[in-house]
Amino acid sequence: MKFTAFLKTRGATAAIFMGIFYAVAMLGIFLPGYTAIPGNVDKLPIAIINDDAGQNGAMIAENLKENLPFKDIETDITNKQALKDLEHNDLALVVHIPKTFSENIQKGEASSSIDFTINEAGATVVSSTMNAIVTEINSQLSTQFSQQTAQGVLMNFNVPEKQAAELAEKIEKSYVGNVVTINEIPDGMNHNMLPMFLTMAGYVGAMIGAMQLVGAFRASRGKASKTRLFTYVQMAALLIAVVSSIIAVGVAYLIDKPSGDLFFGIVGQQILNYMVCFNFTAILIFLFGEGGMILNLPILLMQTIANGATITRDMMHSPYEWMSHISPMYYSVQAYFANLFGSISPSPYIWSMAAVGAVAMLINMAIVAFLQKPMPVQVSETEVEKKAAEITA
């Protein structure tokens, strides 16, 4: 057999196709998706709340609004509501100028600060970007107000040494930026990526499981009715979901050590994640057989960007943003962020994920009912002998 003949075999041609297809799909999906960083940072919504009774607050609020690289800046909102929106990741940053800010600045008190609040329980790019921006803002404001204080208190150079030292300290502390981080995530990238990795583990396992179990469904046609075989497929998937989820969460606890009281909630979500992803990926396999697996790959790659672990919906390009609304991975990742690190209920994301799974299962049931050709159920020799014995008796 010549090498050229070997390359024409089904296995070789399939390997060549997959090598090219996967490279094109991965680069063609990842590279455009990540152009949103930092290009779409300006799409992140933030809030600037000025409660200052003096003039400094209004001046700072206006300067921030004009100079910060954000198009969506809310100002007509209370600090309480803004912080609530931040908890739900509807805002990326909350800047609050307190009521006594101008008064404290004039006195040179260290309490003259602006609160910059960031939520870490969300997309990693958002929290890191906001931290960098806040650091730059605080540096500029500190310089600005130190200069203003110096002009106001050092008009007389003939001051005693002790008083000069007090004035110098007063200048240095005229402004102190107060960075507030809510829902802090422990140090280590493994913690930041845990919601995505748990989700990916369930999704990839479910996708491969869908290929194998739908293959078993097709191979078993004629041995039982379509309804019974479909039920067996779902039961087998549920069994795999329970076992694999317990093991996956166990590994996560060995390495990341989340809170013990979250264990059963995380296991429950992982089981749901597996079943939803199983039915979601099984649609194309029921329709196209093994060819459906090829189509599932770019959908998986697209969801690694659209799941919200790295960038938020506000930053995503339109195709990825659209995918996030039907993606089980998006809702799973957000639910894990809320459950593991957040202070809000993961229920809305859980219900959304369950809805995606329910729709996917209904589609699979319709495919099996209307597109799969019925086959006569073959009766085994053992069953024939049993029936013959019953008739004879």
mmCIF file of C-alpha atoms in Angstrom:
data_model
loop_
_atom_site.group_PDB
_atom_site.id
_atom_site.type_symbol
_atom_site.label_atom_id
_atom_site.label_comp_id
_atom_site.label_asym_id
_atom_site.label_seq_id
_atom_site.Cartn_x
_atom_site.Cartn_y
_atom_site.Cartn_z
ATOM 1 C CA MET A 1 0.000 0.000 0.000
ATOM 2 C CA LYS A 2 1.425 3.358 -1.006
ATOM 3 C CA PHE A 3 1.434 6.420 1.225
ATOM 4 C CA THR A 4 -0.828 8.292 -1.220
ATOM 5 C CA ALA A 5 -3.325 5.452 -0.995
ATOM 6 C CA PHE A 6 -3.143 5.587 2.800
ATOM 7 C CA LEU A 7 -3.887 9.322 2.732
ATOM 8 C CA LYS A 8 -7.064 8.548 0.786
ATOM 9 C CA THR A 9 -8.458 6.317 3.518
ATOM 10 C CA ARG A 10 -11.417 7.558 5.508
ATOM 11 C CA GLY A 11 -9.442 7.945 8.735
ATOM 12 C CA ALA A 12 -6.634 9.909 7.113
ATOM 13 C CA THR A 13 -8.933 12.237 5.177
ATOM 14 C CA ALA A 14 -10.986 12.831 8.329
ATOM 15 C CA ALA A 15 -7.826 13.671 10.301
ATOM 16 C CA ILE A 16 -6.662 16.081 7.593
ATOM 17 C CA PHE A 17 -10.063 17.752 7.491
ATOM 18 C CA MET A 18 -10.292 18.093 11.278
ATOM 19 C CA GLY A 19 -6.772 19.504 11.535
ATOM 20 C CA ILE A 20 -7.587 22.244 9.038
ATOM 21 C CA PHE A 21 -11.140 22.794 10.272
ATOM 22 C CA TYR A 22 -10.179 23.086 13.939
ATOM 23 C CA ALA A 23 -7.335 25.517 13.200
ATOM 24 C CA VAL A 24 -9.579 27.739 11.073
ATOM 25 C CA ALA A 25 -12.472 27.527 13.543
ATOM 26 C CA MET A 26 -10.357 28.249 16.612
ATOM 27 C CA LEU A 27 -8.429 31.177 15.159
ATOM 28 C CA GLY A 28 -11.439 32.474 13.248
ATOM 29 C CA ILE A 29 -13.522 32.553 16.444
ATOM 30 C CA PHE A 30 -10.980 33.414 19.159
ATOM 31 C CA LEU A 31 -9.067 36.183 17.434
ATOM 32 C CA PRO A 32 -12.110 38.289 16.404
ATOM 33 C CA GLY A 33 -13.707 37.656 19.788
ATOM 34 C CA TYR A 34 -10.736 38.922 21.758
ATOM 35 C CA THR A 35 -10.440 42.095 19.680
ATOM 36 C CA ALA A 36 -13.075 43.347 22.126
ATOM 37 C CA ILE A 37 -10.206 43.710 24.631
ATOM 38 C CA PRO A 38 -9.473 46.569 25.136
ATOM 39 C CA GLY A 39 -11.331 47.923 22.108
ATOM 40 C CA ASN A 40 -14.782 47.674 23.686
ATOM 41 C CA VAL A 41 -13.848 48.791 27.200
ATOM 42 C CA ASP A 42 -15.654 52.067 26.492
ATOM 43 C CA LYS A 43 -18.940 50.109 26.304
ATOM 44 C CA LEU A 44 -18.772 49.190 30.003
ATOM 45 C CA PRO A 45 -21.444 51.014 32.030
ATOM 46 C CA ILE A 46 -20.340 52.934 35.120
ATOM 47 C CA ALA A 47 -22.010 55.328 37.570
ATOM 48 C CA ILE A 48 -20.750 58.624 39.018
ATOM 49 C CA ILE A 49 -22.740 59.835 42.016
ATOM 50 C CA ASN A 50 -21.996 63.304 43.342
ATOM 51 C CA ASP A 51 -23.489 63.960 46.799
ATOM 52 C CA ASP A 52 -20.982 66.731 47.598
ATOM 53 C CA ALA A 53 -22.544 69.934 48.926
ATOM 54 C CA GLY A 54 -19.569 72.028 47.733
ATOM 55 C CA GLN A 55 -18.042 72.884 44.366
ATOM 56 C CA ASN A 56 -15.201 70.370 44.244
ATOM 57 C CA GLY A 57 -17.528 67.382 43.823
ATOM 58 C CA ALA A 58 -19.334 68.888 40.841
ATOM 59 C CA MET A 59 -16.024 69.801 39.219
ATOM 60 C CA ILE A 60 -14.601 66.286 39.676
ATOM 61 C CA ALA A 61 -17.794 64.602 38.494
ATOM 62 C CA GLU A 62 -17.833 66.701 35.324
ATOM 63 C CA ASN A 63 -14.123 66.111 34.650
ATOM 64 C CA LEU A 64 -14.498 62.373 35.151
ATOM 65 C CA LYS A 65 -17.503 62.274 32.852
ATOM 66 C CA GLU A 66 -15.585 64.112 30.117
ATOM 67 C CA ASN A 67 -12.267 62.289 30.451
ATOM 68 C CA LEU A 68 -13.070 58.707 31.389
ATOM 69 C CA PRO A 69 -13.124 56.330 28.379
ATOM 70 C CA PHE A 70 -16.740 55.254 28.868
ATOM 71 C CA LYS A 71 -19.775 56.070 26.760
ATOM 72 C CA ASP A 72 -22.399 54.787 29.205
ATOM 73 C CA ILE A 73 -22.045 56.851 32.396
ATOM 74 C CA GLU A 74 -25.028 57.059 34.755
ATOM 75 C CA THR A 75 -25.249 60.127 36.970
ATOM 76 C CA ASP A 76 -28.961 60.314 37.775
ATOM 77 C CA ILE A 77 -28.908 57.435 40.248
ATOM 78 C CA THR A 78 -28.543 57.010 44.005
ATOM 79 C CA ASN A 79 -25.451 55.414 45.492
ATOM 80 C CA LYS A 80 -27.587 52.675 47.043
ATOM 81 C CA GLN A 81 -29.129 51.711 43.699
ATOM 82 C CA ALA A 82 -25.758 51.933 41.938
ATOM 83 C CA LEU A 83 -24.180 49.516 44.418
ATOM 84 C CA LYS A 84 -27.114 47.148 43.947
ATOM 85 C CA ASP A 85 -26.601 47.248 40.163
ATOM 86 C CA LEU A 86 -22.887 46.628 40.726
ATOM 87 C CA GLU A 87 -23.704 43.496 42.724
ATOM 88 C CA HIS A 88 -25.576 42.159 39.665
ATOM 89 C CA ASN A 89 -22.742 43.254 37.324
ATOM 90 C CA ASP A 90 -25.060 45.702 35.579
ATOM 91 C CA LEU A 91 -22.388 48.318 36.329
ATOM 92 C CA ALA A 92 -18.624 47.921 36.133
ATOM 93 C CA LEU A 93 -17.633 50.737 38.508
ATOM 94 C CA VAL A 94 -19.354 53.039 41.010
ATOM 95 C CA VAL A 95 -17.720 56.377 41.820
ATOM 96 C CA HIS A 96 -19.233 58.079 44.872
ATOM 97 C CA ILE A 97 -18.302 61.607 45.966
ATOM 98 C CA PRO A 98 -19.545 62.005 49.573
ATOM 99 C CA LYS A 99 -21.508 64.976 50.925
ATOM 100 C CA THR A 100 -18.633 66.427 52.985
ATOM 101 C CA PHE A 101 -15.936 66.038 50.324
ATOM 102 C CA SER A 102 -15.344 69.786 49.627
ATOM 103 C CA GLU A 103 -15.502 70.621 53.320
ATOM 104 C CA ASN A 104 -12.903 67.977 54.179
ATOM 105 C CA ILE A 105 -10.633 69.066 51.327
ATOM 106 C CA GLN A 106 -10.639 72.653 52.611
ATOM 107 C CA LYS A 107 -9.740 71.420 56.078
ATOM 108 C CA GLY A 108 -7.067 69.124 54.667
ATOM 109 C CA GLU A 109 -8.560 66.131 56.459
ATOM 110 C CA ALA A 110 -7.546 62.616 55.475
ATOM 111 C CA SER A 111 -11.223 61.673 55.358
ATOM 112 C CA SER A 112 -11.614 63.701 52.160
ATOM 113 C CA SER A 113 -11.881 60.717 49.858
ATOM 114 C CA ILE A 114 -13.887 59.451 46.908
ATOM 115 C CA ASP A 115 -15.190 55.891 46.966
ATOM 116 C CA PHE A 116 -14.420 53.728 43.929
ATOM 117 C CA THR A 117 -16.292 50.425 44.223
ATOM 118 C CA ILE A 118 -15.461 47.402 42.064
ATOM 119 C CA ASN A 119 -17.094 43.963 41.962
ATOM 120 C CA GLU A 120 -14.593 41.116 41.579
ATOM 121 C CA ALA A 121 -17.250 38.398 41.166
ATOM 122 C CA GLY A 122 -17.479 38.802 37.414
ATOM 123 C CA ALA A 123 -15.466 38.978 34.210
ATOM 124 C CA THR A 124 -11.733 39.163 34.958
ATOM 125 C CA VAL A 125 -11.050 41.848 32.347
ATOM 126 C CA VAL A 126 -13.561 44.185 33.977
ATOM 127 C CA SER A 127 -12.111 44.090 37.498
ATOM 128 C CA SER A 128 -8.499 44.373 36.280
ATOM 129 C CA THR A 129 -9.359 47.263 33.927
ATOM 130 C CA MET A 130 -11.310 49.117 36.596
ATOM 131 C CA ASN A 131 -8.456 48.731 39.093
ATOM 132 C CA ALA A 132 -5.982 50.192 36.599
ATOM 133 C CA ILE A 133 -8.283 53.131 35.791
ATOM 134 C CA VAL A 134 -9.012 53.870 39.453
ATOM 135 C CA THR A 135 -5.286 53.834 40.284
ATOM 136 C CA GLU A 136 -4.659 56.425 37.570
ATOM 137 C CA ILE A 137 -7.590 58.609 38.703
ATOM 138 C CA ASN A 138 -6.432 58.556 42.324
ATOM 139 C CA SER A 139 -2.899 59.480 41.317
ATOM 140 C CA GLN A 140 -4.093 62.504 39.365
ATOM 141 C CA LEU A 141 -6.558 63.653 42.043
ATOM 142 C CA SER A 142 -3.960 63.263 44.778
ATOM 143 C CA THR A 143 -1.536 65.503 42.864
ATOM 144 C CA GLN A 144 -4.253 68.031 42.044
ATOM 145 C CA PHE A 145 -5.565 68.454 45.571
ATOM 146 C CA SER A 146 -2.114 68.438 47.171
ATOM 147 C CA GLN A 147 -1.235 71.385 44.949
ATOM 148 C CA GLN A 148 -4.457 73.196 45.817
ATOM 149 C CA THR A 149 -3.907 72.634 49.531
ATOM 150 C CA ALA A 150 -0.315 73.824 49.257
ATOM 151 C CA GLN A 151 -1.444 77.065 47.651
ATOM 152 C CA GLY A 152 -4.003 77.587 50.389
ATOM 153 C CA VAL A 153 -1.935 76.874 53.501
ATOM 154 C CA LEU A 154 1.626 77.892 52.598
ATOM 155 C CA MET A 155 0.939 81.528 51.833
ATOM 156 C CA ASN A 156 3.271 82.504 54.682
ATOM 157 C CA PHE A 157 6.768 81.042 54.458
ATOM 158 C CA ASN A 158 7.851 82.280 57.902
ATOM 159 C CA VAL A 159 6.271 79.468 59.865
ATOM 160 C CA PRO A 160 7.759 77.589 62.828
ATOM 161 C CA GLU A 161 9.328 74.213 62.154
ATOM 162 C CA LYS A 162 6.660 72.291 64.054
ATOM 163 C CA GLN A 163 3.856 74.075 62.234
ATOM 164 C CA ALA A 164 5.599 73.521 58.888
ATOM 165 C CA ALA A 165 5.721 69.773 59.576
ATOM 166 C CA GLU A 166 2.003 69.750 60.389
ATOM 167 C CA LEU A 167 1.233 71.668 57.212
ATOM 168 C CA ALA A 168 3.305 69.277 55.123
ATOM 169 C CA GLU A 169 1.390 66.322 56.542
ATOM 170 C CA LYS A 170 -1.855 68.186 55.922
ATOM 171 C CA ILE A 171 -0.907 68.673 52.256
ATOM 172 C CA GLU A 172 0.103 65.040 51.822
ATOM 173 C CA LYS A 173 -3.205 63.800 53.231
ATOM 174 C CA SER A 174 -5.460 66.338 51.535
ATOM 175 C CA TYR A 175 -6.887 63.579 49.330
ATOM 176 C CA VAL A 176 -6.955 59.826 49.833
ATOM 177 C CA GLY A 177 -8.649 57.634 47.230
ATOM 178 C CA ASN A 178 -10.792 54.910 48.774
ATOM 179 C CA VAL A 179 -10.942 51.784 46.591
ATOM 180 C CA VAL A 180 -13.690 49.431 47.771
ATOM 181 C CA THR A 181 -13.747 45.874 46.462
ATOM 182 C CA ILE A 182 -16.898 43.835 46.977
ATOM 183 C CA ASN A 183 -17.149 40.055 46.598
ATOM 184 C CA GLU A 184 -13.384 39.615 46.745
ATOM 185 C CA ILE A 185 -11.961 36.520 45.087
ATOM 186 C CA PRO A 186 -8.984 34.808 46.789
ATOM 187 C CA ASP A 187 -5.574 35.340 45.218
ATOM 188 C CA GLY A 188 -4.711 32.986 42.399
ATOM 189 C CA MET A 189 -5.979 32.701 38.837
ATOM 190 C CA ASN A 190 -7.329 29.253 39.682
ATOM 191 C CA HIS A 191 -10.022 30.931 41.779
ATOM 192 C CA ASN A 192 -10.974 33.440 39.079
ATOM 193 C CA MET A 193 -11.253 30.697 36.484
ATOM 194 C CA LEU A 194 -13.040 28.100 38.639
ATOM 195 C CA PRO A 195 -16.558 29.030 37.368
ATOM 196 C CA MET A 196 -15.396 28.666 33.769
ATOM 197 C CA PHE A 197 -13.409 25.463 34.355
ATOM 198 C CA LEU A 198 -16.279 23.745 36.183
ATOM 199 C CA THR A 199 -18.602 24.727 33.363
ATOM 200 C CA MET A 200 -16.167 23.645 30.653
ATOM 201 C CA ALA A 201 -15.599 20.291 32.353
ATOM 202 C CA GLY A 202 -19.334 19.608 32.304
ATOM 203 C CA TYR A 203 -19.840 20.930 28.776
ATOM 204 C CA VAL A 204 -17.021 18.999 27.089
ATOM 205 C CA GLY A 205 -17.907 15.812 28.954
ATOM 206 C CA ALA A 206 -21.556 16.230 27.976
ATOM 207 C CA MET A 207 -20.681 16.906 24.332
ATOM 208 C CA ILE A 208 -18.596 13.723 24.080
ATOM 209 C CA GLY A 209 -21.256 11.850 26.050
ATOM 210 C CA ALA A 210 -23.920 13.042 23.610
ATOM 211 C CA MET A 211 -21.931 11.663 20.688
ATOM 212 C CA GLN A 212 -21.513 8.280 22.396
ATOM 213 C CA LEU A 213 -25.063 7.930 23.734
ATOM 214 C CA VAL A 214 -26.757 9.086 20.531
ATOM 215 C CA GLY A 215 -24.525 6.568 18.743
ATOM 216 C CA ALA A 216 -25.793 3.901 21.137
ATOM 217 C CA PHE A 217 -29.343 5.095 20.414
ATOM 218 C CA ARG A 218 -28.800 4.631 16.677
ATOM 219 C CA ALA A 219 -27.101 1.240 17.122
ATOM 220 C CA SER A 220 -29.954 -0.009 19.311
ATOM 221 C CA ARG A 221 -32.741 0.930 16.890
ATOM 222 C CA GLY A 222 -34.958 -2.093 16.330
ATOM 223 C CA LYS A 223 -34.232 -3.507 19.785
ATOM 224 C CA ALA A 224 -36.688 -1.184 21.508
ATOM 225 C CA SER A 225 -39.064 1.630 20.600
ATOM 226 C CA LYS A 226 -37.773 5.123 19.867
ATOM 227 C CA THR A 227 -39.438 6.436 23.022
ATOM 228 C CA ARG A 228 -37.865 3.814 25.233
ATOM 229 C CA LEU A 229 -34.409 4.301 23.703
ATOM 230 C CA PHE A 230 -34.646 8.073 24.103
ATOM 231 C CA THR A 231 -35.593 7.558 27.761
ATOM 232 C CA TYR A 232 -32.596 5.254 28.193
ATOM 233 C CA VAL A 233 -30.337 7.923 26.676
ATOM 234 C CA GLN A 234 -31.583 10.536 29.149
ATOM 235 C CA MET A 235 -31.304 8.134 32.103
ATOM 236 C CA ALA A 236 -27.741 7.195 31.145
ATOM 237 C CA ALA A 237 -26.850 10.878 30.773
ATOM 238 C CA LEU A 238 -28.285 11.622 34.219
ATOM 239 C CA LEU A 239 -26.294 8.774 35.766
ATOM 240 C CA ILE A 240 -23.095 10.092 34.155
ATOM 241 C CA ALA A 241 -24.000 13.625 35.250
ATOM 242 C CA VAL A 242 -24.312 12.602 38.911
ATOM 243 C CA VAL A 243 -21.093 10.569 39.037
ATOM 244 C CA SER A 244 -18.944 12.985 37.009
ATOM 245 C CA SER A 245 -20.261 16.034 38.894
ATOM 246 C CA ILE A 246 -19.415 14.605 42.313
ATOM 247 C CA ILE A 247 -15.900 13.785 41.101
ATOM 248 C CA ALA A 248 -15.434 17.174 39.376
ATOM 249 C CA VAL A 249 -16.560 19.145 42.415
ATOM 250 C CA GLY A 250 -14.409 16.935 44.632
ATOM 251 C CA VAL A 251 -11.322 17.833 42.574
ATOM 252 C CA ALA A 252 -12.284 21.525 42.765
ATOM 253 C CA TYR A 253 -12.501 21.281 46.568
ATOM 254 C CA LEU A 254 -9.117 19.583 46.825
ATOM 255 C CA ILE A 255 -7.442 22.410 44.911
ATOM 256 C CA ASP A 256 -9.478 25.602 45.448
ATOM 257 C CA LYS A 257 -11.122 24.726 48.800
ATOM 258 C CA PRO A 258 -14.431 26.635 48.490
ATOM 259 C CA SER A 259 -16.745 26.940 51.480
ATOM 260 C CA GLY A 260 -17.996 23.553 52.650
ATOM 261 C CA ASP A 261 -21.628 24.649 52.932
ATOM 262 C CA LEU A 262 -21.690 25.275 49.163
ATOM 263 C CA PHE A 263 -20.812 21.679 48.249
ATOM 264 C CA PHE A 264 -24.282 20.290 47.564
ATOM 265 C CA GLY A 265 -25.376 23.454 45.764
ATOM 266 C CA ILE A 266 -22.347 23.280 43.460
ATOM 267 C CA VAL A 267 -22.868 19.557 42.830
ATOM 268 C CA GLY A 268 -26.530 20.206 42.006
ATOM 269 C CA GLN A 269 -25.620 22.965 39.573
ATOM 270 C CA GLN A 270 -22.943 20.806 37.953
ATOM 271 C CA ILE A 271 -25.469 18.012 37.409
ATOM 272 C CA LEU A 272 -27.887 20.482 35.840
ATOM 273 C CA ASN A 273 -25.040 21.930 33.782
ATOM 274 C CA TYR A 274 -24.199 18.477 32.399
ATOM 275 C CA MET A 275 -27.804 17.634 31.490
ATOM 276 C CA VAL A 276 -28.446 20.997 29.837
ATOM 277 C CA CYS A 277 -25.199 20.830 27.860
ATOM 278 C CA PHE A 278 -25.921 17.211 26.947
ATOM 279 C CA ASN A 279 -29.266 18.033 25.354
ATOM 280 C CA PHE A 280 -27.911 21.262 23.840
ATOM 281 C CA THR A 281 -25.085 19.451 22.032
ATOM 282 C CA ALA A 282 -27.193 16.359 21.231
ATOM 283 C CA ILE A 283 -29.431 18.368 18.876
ATOM 284 C CA LEU A 284 -26.862 18.464 16.063
ATOM 285 C CA ILE A 285 -25.814 14.855 16.691
ATOM 286 C CA PHE A 286 -29.409 13.617 16.483
ATOM 287 C CA LEU A 287 -29.740 15.595 13.246
ATOM 288 C CA PHE A 288 -26.416 14.857 11.528
ATOM 289 C CA GLY A 289 -24.862 11.944 13.388
ATOM 290 C CA GLU A 290 -21.076 12.142 13.792
ATOM 291 C CA GLY A 291 -21.063 15.204 11.529
ATOM 292 C CA GLY A 292 -22.927 17.047 14.284
ATOM 293 C CA MET A 293 -19.818 16.776 16.439
ATOM 294 C CA ILE A 294 -17.894 18.825 13.886
ATOM 295 C CA LEU A 295 -20.536 21.546 14.072
ATOM 296 C CA ASN A 296 -20.515 21.426 17.874
ATOM 297 C CA LEU A 297 -16.820 22.357 18.015
ATOM 298 C CA PRO A 298 -17.126 25.962 16.742
ATOM 299 C CA ILE A 299 -20.191 26.441 18.948
ATOM 300 C CA LEU A 300 -18.097 25.331 21.940
ATOM 301 C CA LEU A 301 -15.255 27.672 20.955
ATOM 302 C CA MET A 302 -17.659 30.572 20.547
ATOM 303 C CA GLN A 303 -19.074 29.985 24.029
ATOM 304 C CA THR A 304 -15.633 30.151 25.647
ATOM 305 C CA ILE A 305 -15.766 33.873 24.824
ATOM 306 C CA ALA A 306 -19.539 34.294 25.157
ATOM 307 C CA ASN A 307 -19.710 32.726 28.653
ATOM 308 C CA GLY A 308 -18.822 36.012 30.389
ATOM 309 C CA ALA A 309 -15.866 34.701 32.404
ATOM 310 C CA THR A 310 -13.379 36.963 30.635
ATOM 311 C CA ILE A 311 -15.460 39.763 29.113
ATOM 312 C CA THR A 312 -18.987 40.959 29.823
ATOM 313 C CA ARG A 313 -21.904 41.092 27.414
ATOM 314 C CA ASP A 314 -21.411 44.857 27.161
ATOM 315 C CA MET A 315 -17.970 44.320 25.605
ATOM 316 C CA MET A 316 -18.820 41.399 23.307
ATOM 317 C CA HIS A 317 -19.186 41.768 19.555
ATOM 318 C CA SER A 318 -22.738 41.086 18.330
ATOM 319 C CA PRO A 319 -22.391 37.362 17.372
ATOM 320 C CA TYR A 320 -20.903 36.502 20.771
ATOM 321 C CA GLU A 321 -23.412 38.664 22.631
ATOM 322 C CA TRP A 322 -26.228 36.888 20.772
ATOM 323 C CA MET A 323 -24.732 33.491 21.592
ATOM 324 C CA SER A 324 -24.573 34.359 25.308
ATOM 325 C CA HIS A 325 -28.379 34.527 25.452
ATOM 326 C CA ILE A 326 -28.828 30.907 24.356
ATOM 327 C CA SER A 327 -25.561 29.571 25.759
ATOM 328 C CA PRO A 328 -25.796 27.168 28.714
ATOM 329 C CA MET A 329 -22.171 28.064 29.485
ATOM 330 C CA TYR A 330 -22.996 31.750 30.051
ATOM 331 C CA TYR A 331 -25.700 31.047 32.622
ATOM 332 C CA SER A 332 -23.611 28.370 34.332
ATOM 333 C CA VAL A 333 -20.559 30.642 34.670
ATOM 334 C CA GLN A 334 -22.628 33.544 36.033
ATOM 335 C CA ALA A 335 -24.393 31.234 38.492
ATOM 336 C CA TYR A 336 -21.043 29.932 39.728
ATOM 337 C CA PHE A 337 -19.717 33.475 40.190
ATOM 338 C CA ALA A 338 -22.821 34.370 42.221
ATOM 339 C CA ASN A 339 -22.716 31.156 44.252
ATOM 340 C CA LEU A 340 -18.969 30.920 44.911
ATOM 341 C CA PHE A 341 -17.953 34.553 45.312
ATOM 342 C CA GLY A 342 -20.981 36.832 44.987
ATOM 343 C CA SER A 343 -23.619 38.072 47.397
ATOM 344 C CA ILE A 344 -26.624 37.685 45.101
ATOM 345 C CA SER A 345 -28.800 34.667 44.405
ATOM 346 C CA PRO A 346 -27.752 32.452 41.482
ATOM 347 C CA SER A 347 -31.409 31.491 40.934
ATOM 348 C CA PRO A 348 -32.079 33.713 37.860
ATOM 349 C CA TYR A 349 -29.110 32.163 36.060
ATOM 350 C CA ILE A 350 -30.051 28.646 37.189
ATOM 351 C CA TRP A 351 -33.600 29.063 35.878
ATOM 352 C CA SER A 352 -32.327 30.512 32.596
ATOM 353 C CA MET A 353 -29.973 27.552 32.170
ATOM 354 C CA ALA A 354 -32.796 25.130 32.963
ATOM 355 C CA ALA A 355 -34.976 26.863 30.355
ATOM 356 C CA VAL A 356 -32.254 26.388 27.707
ATOM 357 C CA GLY A 357 -32.054 22.705 28.655
ATOM 358 C CA ALA A 358 -35.831 22.243 28.544
ATOM 359 C CA VAL A 359 -36.055 23.772 25.069
ATOM 360 C CA ALA A 360 -33.123 21.643 23.883
ATOM 361 C CA MET A 361 -34.767 18.467 25.205
ATOM 362 C CA LEU A 362 -38.054 19.330 23.496
ATOM 363 C CA ILE A 363 -36.193 19.834 20.216
ATOM 364 C CA ASN A 364 -34.491 16.447 20.647
ATOM 365 C CA MET A 365 -37.839 14.799 21.380
ATOM 366 C CA ALA A 366 -39.279 16.360 18.218
ATOM 367 C CA ILE A 367 -36.306 15.162 16.145
ATOM 368 C CA VAL A 368 -36.695 11.609 17.455
ATOM 369 C CA ALA A 369 -40.470 11.655 16.995
ATOM 370 C CA PHE A 370 -40.695 13.168 13.524
ATOM 371 C CA LEU A 371 -37.321 12.814 11.785
ATOM 372 C CA GLN A 372 -36.122 9.412 12.994
ATOM 373 C CA LYS A 373 -37.664 6.702 10.820
ATOM 374 C CA PRO A 374 -39.587 4.094 12.797
ATOM 375 C CA MET A 375 -38.145 0.580 12.797
ATOM 376 C CA PRO A 376 -39.923 -2.632 13.738
ATOM 377 C CA VAL A 377 -38.896 -3.880 17.145
ATOM 378 C CA GLN A 378 -37.079 -7.184 16.824
ATOM 379 C CA VAL A 379 -38.035 -9.859 19.306
ATOM 380 C CA SER A 380 -35.122 -11.852 20.701
ATOM 381 C CA GLU A 381 -35.061 -15.664 20.625
ATOM 382 C CA THR A 382 -35.324 -15.755 24.421
ATOM 383 C CA GLU A 383 -38.526 -13.718 24.382
ATOM 384 C CA VAL A 384 -39.930 -15.945 21.607
ATOM 385 C CA GLU A 385 -39.204 -19.058 23.657
ATOM 386 C CA LYS A 386 -40.836 -17.498 26.735
ATOM 387 C CA LYS A 387 -43.992 -16.626 24.805
ATOM 388 C CA ALA A 388 -44.080 -20.112 23.247
ATOM 389 C CA ALA A 389 -43.777 -21.667 26.696
ATOM 390 C CA GLU A 390 -46.609 -19.481 27.987
ATOM 391 C CA ILE A 391 -48.848 -20.526 25.084
ATOM 392 C CA THR A 392 -48.011 -24.203 25.571
ATOM 393 C CA ALA A 393 -48.720 -23.969 29.284
#
